[in-house]
């Protein structure tokens, strides 16, 4: 794959107090690529994902997304932190799907999808509504447009969350363990929607424990452990013939 | 009372399983209810035969001065509560702003205005002219404090500002009740801090805030009676004006009580309507 680079992280470090969550993480994701980040709990996968859209502030290093340096403006030899409004603007192009869905409980499924396009992008309510209904149909929930999140199953909520992320017409969607909070029988419906999304050419970075998804859908797999990126490469190779013994151990443990 | 041990034959068990079930009779409850009803009846009788001339109460119930007092009480409740809620939201946002100076000022505000009695604060505002004979910005405008600090303004400031200290705590607990994931979800669709607060967080916090704020509105209706001390013409003050003239003290106090109770009843009904509105999207959980 030789398309343009959409996300590039260079030597990203992040600490929580004395705990080093990320140490010199560097990664490239190209346009249209589906990249899975796997690794044991506490390895820094989610933290890294959250750094890409500035839910966490990095201590050092740099991240580019959509051709822009994220969170900072360069002036001479220094990087100056951006304002709230500028950061908000950068986040528009990066969708995110959370482990715990985080739908707005006081809004219906349709209102959840429409909220960003109308309030942030300034789309007309009519246009946003049409687009939102189309997206809800795409995730198989056209008939649930008027339902509140509390009336939906976990799988349905997560699909609405994916539609909400797509409503912003992002060039990239981040998935933070999107199926980890679901009952086992609801995992498939969410993965199906993600498969469709991948097939449509959406660039996706997916933190996951779903090895089947990593193997069958993703183009590349990154393995993280102890805050470091241990290995990154084509999924078929990383998952079957990893270079690093730690990757091999982890794969053995999760695949039994 | 017959045997309740497990019968030997399944036929006997079957017979027992189909006997009529008789609910327990709550003898204790009935006795207590009778005692309480008797006490209530005695209390009502005491008021009826007591030294209150009920026709006088009826005569003044709709007196123009009393009706005027009702309007002034409602006006003060709305004015003071609006100021209180505006200040409460402002102070609560200052508390979570992340700006240490604003946070500290908010803390001091709550400390001072929650710490002094409401009546004392009313008197301070009303007598502000003793400290600052004139107010204004030098060179631009200036006026005499006595002229500005009418009973209405003094009562509104006194009640509203101390209310803001209480309401800020209610608003803050409302903001804290909203899951951190909601702030993050709002961020990821590109909302700014203010948009997140206005569109996502406050509407959800309202569900938690409405019951205590409703409580405070009701409390404010009665608190406005303090303004009678600084000659504001609300219900109690006007009732007093009448009984100073005709000496029907108890009768006029009954009139005032009736109207306070009437206002509070209406407000309680409005509150339950508002609660239902903000509970949309949540499964109604009213019992434990």
PDB file of N, CA and C in Angstrom, chain B residues 113-192:
ATOM      1  N   UNK B 113     -21.193  33.991  51.926  1.00  0.00           N
ATOM      2  CA  UNK B 113     -22.636  34.206  51.803  1.00  0.00           C
ATOM      3  C   UNK B 113     -23.470  33.047  52.325  1.00  0.00           C
ATOM      4  N   UNK B 114     -22.842  31.890  52.517  1.00  0.00           N
ATOM      5  CA  UNK B 114     -23.563  30.811  53.159  1.00  0.00           C
ATOM      6  C   UNK B 114     -23.389  30.896  54.668  1.00  0.00           C
ATOM      7  N   UNK B 115     -22.392  31.685  55.058  1.00  0.00           N
ATOM      8  CA  UNK B 115     -22.041  31.739  56.479  1.00  0.00           C
ATOM      9  C   UNK B 115     -22.850  32.745  57.290  1.00  0.00           C
ATOM     10  N   UNK B 116     -23.412  33.767  56.633  1.00  0.00           N
ATOM     11  CA  UNK B 116     -24.134  34.799  57.381  1.00  0.00           C
ATOM     12  C   UNK B 116     -25.638  34.605  57.218  1.00  0.00           C
ATOM     13  N   UNK B 117     -26.424  34.865  58.290  1.00  0.00           N
ATOM     14  CA  UNK B 117     -27.881  34.689  58.193  1.00  0.00           C
ATOM     15  C   UNK B 117     -28.478  35.573  57.101  1.00  0.00           C
ATOM     16  N   UNK B 118     -29.517  35.065  56.442  1.00  0.00           N
ATOM     17  CA  UNK B 118     -30.146  35.805  55.346  1.00  0.00           C
ATOM     18  C   UNK B 118     -30.679  37.159  55.826  1.00  0.00           C
ATOM     19  N   UNK B 119     -31.293  37.166  57.015  1.00  0.00           N
ATOM     20  CA  UNK B 119     -31.874  38.411  57.525  1.00  0.00           C
ATOM     21  C   UNK B 119     -30.793  39.472  57.708  1.00  0.00           C
ATOM     22  N   UNK B 120     -29.638  39.019  58.251  1.00  0.00           N
ATOM     23  CA  UNK B 120     -28.518  39.930  58.461  1.00  0.00           C
ATOM     24  C   UNK B 120     -28.026  40.503  57.132  1.00  0.00           C
ATOM     25  N   UNK B 121     -27.973  39.633  56.102  1.00  0.00           N
ATOM     26  CA  UNK B 121     -27.513  40.099  54.790  1.00  0.00           C
ATOM     27  C   UNK B 121     -28.472  41.123  54.194  1.00  0.00           C
ATOM     28  N   UNK B 122     -29.790  40.900  54.403  1.00  0.00           N
ATOM     29  CA  UNK B 122     -30.787  41.863  53.930  1.00  0.00           C
ATOM     30  C   UNK B 122     -30.552  43.221  54.571  1.00  0.00           C
ATOM     31  N   UNK B 123     -30.339  43.200  55.872  1.00  0.00           N
ATOM     32  CA  UNK B 123     -30.147  44.454  56.603  1.00  0.00           C
ATOM     33  C   UNK B 123     -28.877  45.161  56.143  1.00  0.00           C
ATOM     34  N   UNK B 124     -27.824  44.373  55.862  1.00  0.00           N
ATOM     35  CA  UNK B 124     -26.580  44.966  55.383  1.00  0.00           C
ATOM     36  C   UNK B 124     -26.785  45.683  54.048  1.00  0.00           C
ATOM     37  N   UNK B 125     -27.451  45.017  53.117  1.00  0.00           N
ATOM     38  CA  UNK B 125     -27.685  45.637  51.808  1.00  0.00           C
ATOM     39  C   UNK B 125     -28.549  46.881  51.945  1.00  0.00           C
ATOM     40  N   UNK B 126     -29.596  46.759  52.806  1.00  0.00           N
ATOM     41  CA  UNK B 126     -30.525  47.872  52.949  1.00  0.00           C
ATOM     42  C   UNK B 126     -29.819  49.093  53.539  1.00  0.00           C
ATOM     43  N   UNK B 127     -28.829  48.820  54.366  1.00  0.00           N
ATOM     44  CA  UNK B 127     -28.121  49.927  55.032  1.00  0.00           C
ATOM     45  C   UNK B 127     -26.770  50.231  54.391  1.00  0.00           C
ATOM     46  N   UNK B 128     -26.613  49.819  53.147  1.00  0.00           N
ATOM     47  CA  UNK B 128     -25.330  49.980  52.467  1.00  0.00           C
ATOM     48  C   UNK B 128     -24.901  51.445  52.397  1.00  0.00           C
ATOM     49  N   UNK B 129     -25.897  52.338  52.388  1.00  0.00           N
ATOM     50  CA  UNK B 129     -25.600  53.768  52.290  1.00  0.00           C
ATOM     51  C   UNK B 129     -24.751  54.255  53.460  1.00  0.00           C
ATOM     52  N   UNK B 130     -24.813  53.528  54.570  1.00  0.00           N
ATOM     53  CA  UNK B 130     -24.022  53.940  55.736  1.00  0.00           C
ATOM     54  C   UNK B 130     -22.532  53.755  55.460  1.00  0.00           C
ATOM     55  N   UNK B 131     -22.200  52.743  54.615  1.00  0.00           N
ATOM     56  CA  UNK B 131     -20.793  52.512  54.274  1.00  0.00           C
ATOM     57  C   UNK B 131     -20.410  53.326  53.035  1.00  0.00           C
ATOM     58  N   UNK B 132     -21.252  53.240  51.996  1.00  0.00           N
ATOM     59  CA  UNK B 132     -20.969  53.954  50.753  1.00  0.00           C
ATOM     60  C   UNK B 132     -22.111  54.926  50.465  1.00  0.00           C
ATOM     61  N   UNK B 133     -21.981  56.175  50.867  1.00  0.00           N
ATOM     62  CA  UNK B 133     -23.066  57.139  50.644  1.00  0.00           C
ATOM     63  C   UNK B 133     -23.404  57.282  49.159  1.00  0.00           C
ATOM     64  N   UNK B 134     -22.370  57.205  48.303  1.00  0.00           N
ATOM     65  CA  UNK B 134     -22.645  57.271  46.867  1.00  0.00           C
ATOM     66  C   UNK B 134     -21.964  56.098  46.171  1.00  0.00           C
ATOM     67  N   UNK B 135     -22.492  55.735  44.999  1.00  0.00           N
ATOM     68  CA  UNK B 135     -21.881  54.649  44.215  1.00  0.00           C
ATOM     69  C   UNK B 135     -21.741  55.106  42.776  1.00  0.00           C
ATOM     70  N   UNK B 136     -20.854  54.462  42.040  1.00  0.00           N
ATOM     71  CA  UNK B 136     -20.700  54.798  40.626  1.00  0.00           C
ATOM     72  C   UNK B 136     -19.252  54.702  40.217  1.00  0.00           C
ATOM     73  N   UNK B 137     -18.985  55.097  38.979  1.00  0.00           N
ATOM     74  CA  UNK B 137     -17.620  55.118  38.482  1.00  0.00           C
ATOM     75  C   UNK B 137     -17.214  56.589  38.378  1.00  0.00           C
ATOM     76  N   UNK B 138     -16.170  56.985  39.116  1.00  0.00           N
ATOM     77  CA  UNK B 138     -15.781  58.394  39.154  1.00  0.00           C
ATOM     78  C   UNK B 138     -15.622  58.961  37.746  1.00  0.00           C
ATOM     79  N   UNK B 139     -16.233  60.121  37.506  1.00  0.00           N
ATOM     80  CA  UNK B 139     -16.105  60.780  36.215  1.00  0.00           C
ATOM     81  C   UNK B 139     -17.162  60.355  35.216  1.00  0.00           C
ATOM     82  N   UNK B 140     -17.729  59.163  35.408  1.00  0.00           N
ATOM     83  CA  UNK B 140     -18.739  58.686  34.455  1.00  0.00           C
ATOM     84  C   UNK B 140     -20.141  58.926  34.986  1.00  0.00           C
ATOM     85  N   UNK B 141     -20.447  58.264  36.094  1.00  0.00           N
ATOM     86  CA  UNK B 141     -21.753  58.500  36.690  1.00  0.00           C
ATOM     87  C   UNK B 141     -21.660  58.229  38.193  1.00  0.00           C
ATOM     88  N   UNK B 142     -22.609  58.753  38.911  1.00  0.00           N
ATOM     89  CA  UNK B 142     -22.616  58.589  40.360  1.00  0.00           C
ATOM     90  C   UNK B 142     -24.035  58.802  40.854  1.00  0.00           C
ATOM     91  N   UNK B 143     -24.446  58.020  41.826  1.00  0.00           N
ATOM     92  CA  UNK B 143     -25.779  58.248  42.384  1.00  0.00           C
ATOM     93  C   UNK B 143     -25.758  57.974  43.877  1.00  0.00           C
ATOM     94  N   UNK B 144     -26.811  58.453  44.537  1.00  0.00           N
ATOM     95  CA  UNK B 144     -26.904  58.248  45.977  1.00  0.00           C
ATOM     96  C   UNK B 144     -27.359  56.822  46.274  1.00  0.00           C
ATOM     97  N   UNK B 145     -26.632  56.152  47.135  1.00  0.00           N
ATOM     98  CA  UNK B 145     -26.932  54.755  47.455  1.00  0.00           C
ATOM     99  C   UNK B 145     -28.349  54.601  48.003  1.00  0.00           C
ATOM    100  N   UNK B 146     -28.785  55.566  48.824  1.00  0.00           N
ATOM    101  CA  UNK B 146     -30.109  55.482  49.441  1.00  0.00           C
ATOM    102  C   UNK B 146     -31.209  55.387  48.386  1.00  0.00           C
ATOM    103  N   UNK B 147     -31.026  56.138  47.300  1.00  0.00           N
ATOM    104  CA  UNK B 147     -32.059  56.149  46.263  1.00  0.00           C
ATOM    105  C   UNK B 147     -32.112  54.828  45.495  1.00  0.00           C
ATOM    106  N   UNK B 148     -30.927  54.223  45.304  1.00  0.00           N
ATOM    107  CA  UNK B 148     -30.881  52.967  44.537  1.00  0.00           C
ATOM    108  C   UNK B 148     -31.317  51.784  45.391  1.00  0.00           C
ATOM    109  N   UNK B 149     -30.875  51.793  46.656  1.00  0.00           N
ATOM    110  CA  UNK B 149     -31.098  50.643  47.520  1.00  0.00           C
ATOM    111  C   UNK B 149     -32.508  50.670  48.098  1.00  0.00           C
ATOM    112  N   UNK B 150     -33.497  50.520  47.203  1.00  0.00           N
ATOM    113  CA  UNK B 150     -34.891  50.438  47.656  1.00  0.00           C
ATOM    114  C   UNK B 150     -35.085  49.106  48.367  1.00  0.00           C
ATOM    115  N   UNK B 151     -36.186  48.939  49.084  1.00  0.00           N
ATOM    116  CA  UNK B 151     -36.450  47.630  49.708  1.00  0.00           C
ATOM    117  C   UNK B 151     -36.392  46.504  48.690  1.00  0.00           C
ATOM    118  N   UNK B 152     -36.922  46.747  47.475  1.00  0.00           N
ATOM    119  CA  UNK B 152     -36.912  45.688  46.457  1.00  0.00           C
ATOM    120  C   UNK B 152     -35.484  45.297  46.097  1.00  0.00           C
ATOM    121  N   UNK B 153     -34.650  46.296  45.783  1.00  0.00           N
ATOM    122  CA  UNK B 153     -33.272  46.007  45.360  1.00  0.00           C
ATOM    123  C   UNK B 153     -32.489  45.345  46.489  1.00  0.00           C
ATOM    124  N   UNK B 154     -32.647  45.871  47.691  1.00  0.00           N
ATOM    125  CA  UNK B 154     -31.906  45.315  48.834  1.00  0.00           C
ATOM    126  C   UNK B 154     -32.312  43.863  49.080  1.00  0.00           C
ATOM    127  N   UNK B 155     -33.641  43.590  49.010  1.00  0.00           N
ATOM    128  CA  UNK B 155     -34.108  42.229  49.263  1.00  0.00           C
ATOM    129  C   UNK B 155     -33.644  41.291  48.159  1.00  0.00           C
ATOM    130  N   UNK B 156     -33.703  41.776  46.910  1.00  0.00           N
ATOM    131  CA  UNK B 156     -33.293  40.930  45.797  1.00  0.00           C
ATOM    132  C   UNK B 156     -31.810  40.573  45.915  1.00  0.00           C
ATOM    133  N   UNK B 157     -30.982  41.584  46.214  1.00  0.00           N
ATOM    134  CA  UNK B 157     -29.549  41.319  46.338  1.00  0.00           C
ATOM    135  C   UNK B 157     -29.268  40.401  47.530  1.00  0.00           C
ATOM    136  N   UNK B 158     -29.871  40.725  48.661  1.00  0.00           N
ATOM    137  CA  UNK B 158     -29.610  39.955  49.872  1.00  0.00           C
ATOM    138  C   UNK B 158     -30.009  38.494  49.704  1.00  0.00           C
ATOM    139  N   UNK B 159     -31.244  38.283  49.213  1.00  0.00           N
ATOM    140  CA  UNK B 159     -31.735  36.910  49.059  1.00  0.00           C
ATOM    141  C   UNK B 159     -31.059  36.210  47.893  1.00  0.00           C
ATOM    142  N   UNK B 160     -30.895  36.924  46.771  1.00  0.00           N
ATOM    143  CA  UNK B 160     -30.330  36.310  45.565  1.00  0.00           C
ATOM    144  C   UNK B 160     -28.881  35.903  45.750  1.00  0.00           C
ATOM    145  N   UNK B 161     -28.115  36.762  46.394  1.00  0.00           N
ATOM    146  CA  UNK B 161     -26.685  36.468  46.529  1.00  0.00           C
ATOM    147  C   UNK B 161     -26.448  35.311  47.492  1.00  0.00           C
ATOM    148  N   UNK B 162     -27.198  35.280  48.600  1.00  0.00           N
ATOM    149  CA  UNK B 162     -26.999  34.139  49.498  1.00  0.00           C
ATOM    150  C   UNK B 162     -27.546  32.863  48.859  1.00  0.00           C
ATOM    151  N   UNK B 163     -28.594  33.010  48.028  1.00  0.00           N
ATOM    152  CA  UNK B 163     -29.125  31.839  47.334  1.00  0.00           C
ATOM    153  C   UNK B 163     -28.105  31.283  46.352  1.00  0.00           C
ATOM    154  N   UNK B 164     -27.360  32.191  45.704  1.00  0.00           N
ATOM    155  CA  UNK B 164     -26.334  31.761  44.749  1.00  0.00           C
ATOM    156  C   UNK B 164     -25.320  30.836  45.387  1.00  0.00           C
ATOM    157  N   UNK B 165     -24.998  31.092  46.651  1.00  0.00           N
ATOM    158  CA  UNK B 165     -24.022  30.253  47.349  1.00  0.00           C
ATOM    159  C   UNK B 165     -24.556  28.831  47.510  1.00  0.00           C
ATOM    160  N   UNK B 166     -25.840  28.714  47.852  1.00  0.00           N
ATOM    161  CA  UNK B 166     -26.432  27.374  47.991  1.00  0.00           C
ATOM    162  C   UNK B 166     -26.589  26.706  46.634  1.00  0.00           C
ATOM    163  N   UNK B 167     -27.127  27.477  45.677  1.00  0.00           N
ATOM    164  CA  UNK B 167     -27.410  26.891  44.365  1.00  0.00           C
ATOM    165  C   UNK B 167     -26.129  26.429  43.680  1.00  0.00           C
ATOM    166  N   UNK B 168     -25.012  27.132  43.911  1.00  0.00           N
ATOM    167  CA  UNK B 168     -23.763  26.724  43.264  1.00  0.00           C
ATOM    168  C   UNK B 168     -23.385  25.309  43.668  1.00  0.00           C
ATOM    169  N   UNK B 169     -23.678  24.943  44.911  1.00  0.00           N
ATOM    170  CA  UNK B 169     -23.374  23.580  45.357  1.00  0.00           C
ATOM    171  C   UNK B 169     -24.282  22.567  44.664  1.00  0.00           C
ATOM    172  N   UNK B 170     -25.538  22.959  44.447  1.00  0.00           N
ATOM    173  CA  UNK B 170     -26.471  22.075  43.744  1.00  0.00           C
ATOM    174  C   UNK B 170     -26.010  21.884  42.303  1.00  0.00           C
ATOM    175  N   UNK B 171     -25.631  23.000  41.666  1.00  0.00           N
ATOM    176  CA  UNK B 171     -25.185  22.929  40.266  1.00  0.00           C
ATOM    177  C   UNK B 171     -23.916  22.089  40.172  1.00  0.00           C
ATOM    178  N   UNK B 172     -23.017  22.303  41.138  1.00  0.00           N
ATOM    179  CA  UNK B 172     -21.755  21.569  41.110  1.00  0.00           C
ATOM    180  C   UNK B 172     -22.004  20.060  41.243  1.00  0.00           C
ATOM    181  N   UNK B 173     -22.898  19.686  42.150  1.00  0.00           N
ATOM    182  CA  UNK B 173     -23.172  18.250  42.297  1.00  0.00           C
ATOM    183  C   UNK B 173     -23.832  17.717  41.036  1.00  0.00           C
ATOM    184  N   UNK B 174     -24.635  18.576  40.367  1.00  0.00           N
ATOM    185  CA  UNK B 174     -25.239  18.168  39.099  1.00  0.00           C
ATOM    186  C   UNK B 174     -24.175  17.922  38.045  1.00  0.00           C
ATOM    187  N   UNK B 175     -23.208  18.838  37.957  1.00  0.00           N
ATOM    188  CA  UNK B 175     -22.135  18.687  36.963  1.00  0.00           C
ATOM    189  C   UNK B 175     -21.308  17.448  37.264  1.00  0.00           C
ATOM    190  N   UNK B 176     -21.048  17.202  38.539  1.00  0.00           N
ATOM    191  CA  UNK B 176     -20.244  16.030  38.914  1.00  0.00           C
ATOM    192  C   UNK B 176     -20.989  14.726  38.627  1.00  0.00           C
ATOM    193  N   UNK B 177     -22.324  14.797  38.589  1.00  0.00           N
ATOM    194  CA  UNK B 177     -23.098  13.573  38.385  1.00  0.00           C
ATOM    195  C   UNK B 177     -23.028  13.081  36.940  1.00  0.00           C
ATOM    196  N   UNK B 178     -22.567  13.957  36.030  1.00  0.00           N
ATOM    197  CA  UNK B 178     -22.499  13.560  34.617  1.00  0.00           C
ATOM    198  C   UNK B 178     -21.188  12.811  34.371  1.00  0.00           C
ATOM    199  N   UNK B 179     -21.316  11.634  33.745  1.00  0.00           N
ATOM    200  CA  UNK B 179     -20.173  10.765  33.517  1.00  0.00           C
ATOM    201  C   UNK B 179     -19.080  11.454  32.699  1.00  0.00           C
ATOM    202  N   UNK B 180     -17.817  11.183  33.049  1.00  0.00           N
ATOM    203  CA  UNK B 180     -16.686  11.784  32.336  1.00  0.00           C
ATOM    204  C   UNK B 180     -16.723  11.416  30.855  1.00  0.00           C
ATOM    205  N   UNK B 181     -17.264  10.245  30.541  1.00  0.00           N
ATOM    206  CA  UNK B 181     -17.363   9.807  29.150  1.00  0.00           C
ATOM    207  C   UNK B 181     -18.201  10.749  28.296  1.00  0.00           C
ATOM    208  N   UNK B 182     -19.148  11.452  28.927  1.00  0.00           N
ATOM    209  CA  UNK B 182     -19.985  12.394  28.191  1.00  0.00           C
ATOM    210  C   UNK B 182     -19.176  13.595  27.722  1.00  0.00           C
ATOM    211  N   UNK B 183     -18.279  14.081  28.595  1.00  0.00           N
ATOM    212  CA  UNK B 183     -17.391  15.190  28.215  1.00  0.00           C
ATOM    213  C   UNK B 183     -16.512  14.742  27.051  1.00  0.00           C
ATOM    214  N   UNK B 184     -15.984  13.510  27.146  1.00  0.00           N
ATOM    215  CA  UNK B 184     -15.079  13.012  26.111  1.00  0.00           C
ATOM    216  C   UNK B 184     -15.805  12.823  24.787  1.00  0.00           C
ATOM    217  N   UNK B 185     -17.034  12.258  24.851  1.00  0.00           N
ATOM    218  CA  UNK B 185     -17.789  12.041  23.621  1.00  0.00           C
ATOM    219  C   UNK B 185     -18.078  13.377  22.941  1.00  0.00           C
ATOM    220  N   UNK B 186     -18.404  14.392  23.746  1.00  0.00           N
ATOM    221  CA  UNK B 186     -18.683  15.711  23.184  1.00  0.00           C
ATOM    222  C   UNK B 186     -17.416  16.286  22.536  1.00  0.00           C
ATOM    223  N   UNK B 187     -16.269  16.084  23.200  1.00  0.00           N
ATOM    224  CA  UNK B 187     -15.002  16.566  22.643  1.00  0.00           C
ATOM    225  C   UNK B 187     -14.734  15.925  21.294  1.00  0.00           C
ATOM    226  N   UNK B 188     -14.973  14.596  21.214  1.00  0.00           N
ATOM    227  CA  UNK B 188     -14.599  13.893  19.990  1.00  0.00           C
ATOM    228  C   UNK B 188     -15.473  14.291  18.805  1.00  0.00           C
ATOM    229  N   UNK B 189     -16.641  14.901  19.040  1.00  0.00           N
ATOM    230  CA  UNK B 189     -17.373  15.411  17.881  1.00  0.00           C
ATOM    231  C   UNK B 189     -17.069  16.902  17.700  1.00  0.00           C
ATOM    232  N   UNK B 190     -15.960  17.339  18.281  1.00  0.00           N
ATOM    233  CA  UNK B 190     -15.449  18.682  17.994  1.00  0.00           C
ATOM    234  C   UNK B 190     -16.096  19.816  18.758  1.00  0.00           C
ATOM    235  N   UNK B 191     -16.781  19.494  19.862  1.00  0.00           N
ATOM    236  CA  UNK B 191     -17.406  20.576  20.631  1.00  0.00           C
ATOM    237  C   UNK B 191     -16.370  21.294  21.491  1.00  0.00           C
ATOM    238  N   UNK B 192     -16.575  22.596  21.674  1.00  0.00           N
ATOM    239  CA  UNK B 192     -15.719  23.346  22.582  1.00  0.00           C
ATOM    240  C   UNK B 192     -16.246  23.146  24.010  1.00  0.00           C
TER     241      UNK B 192
END
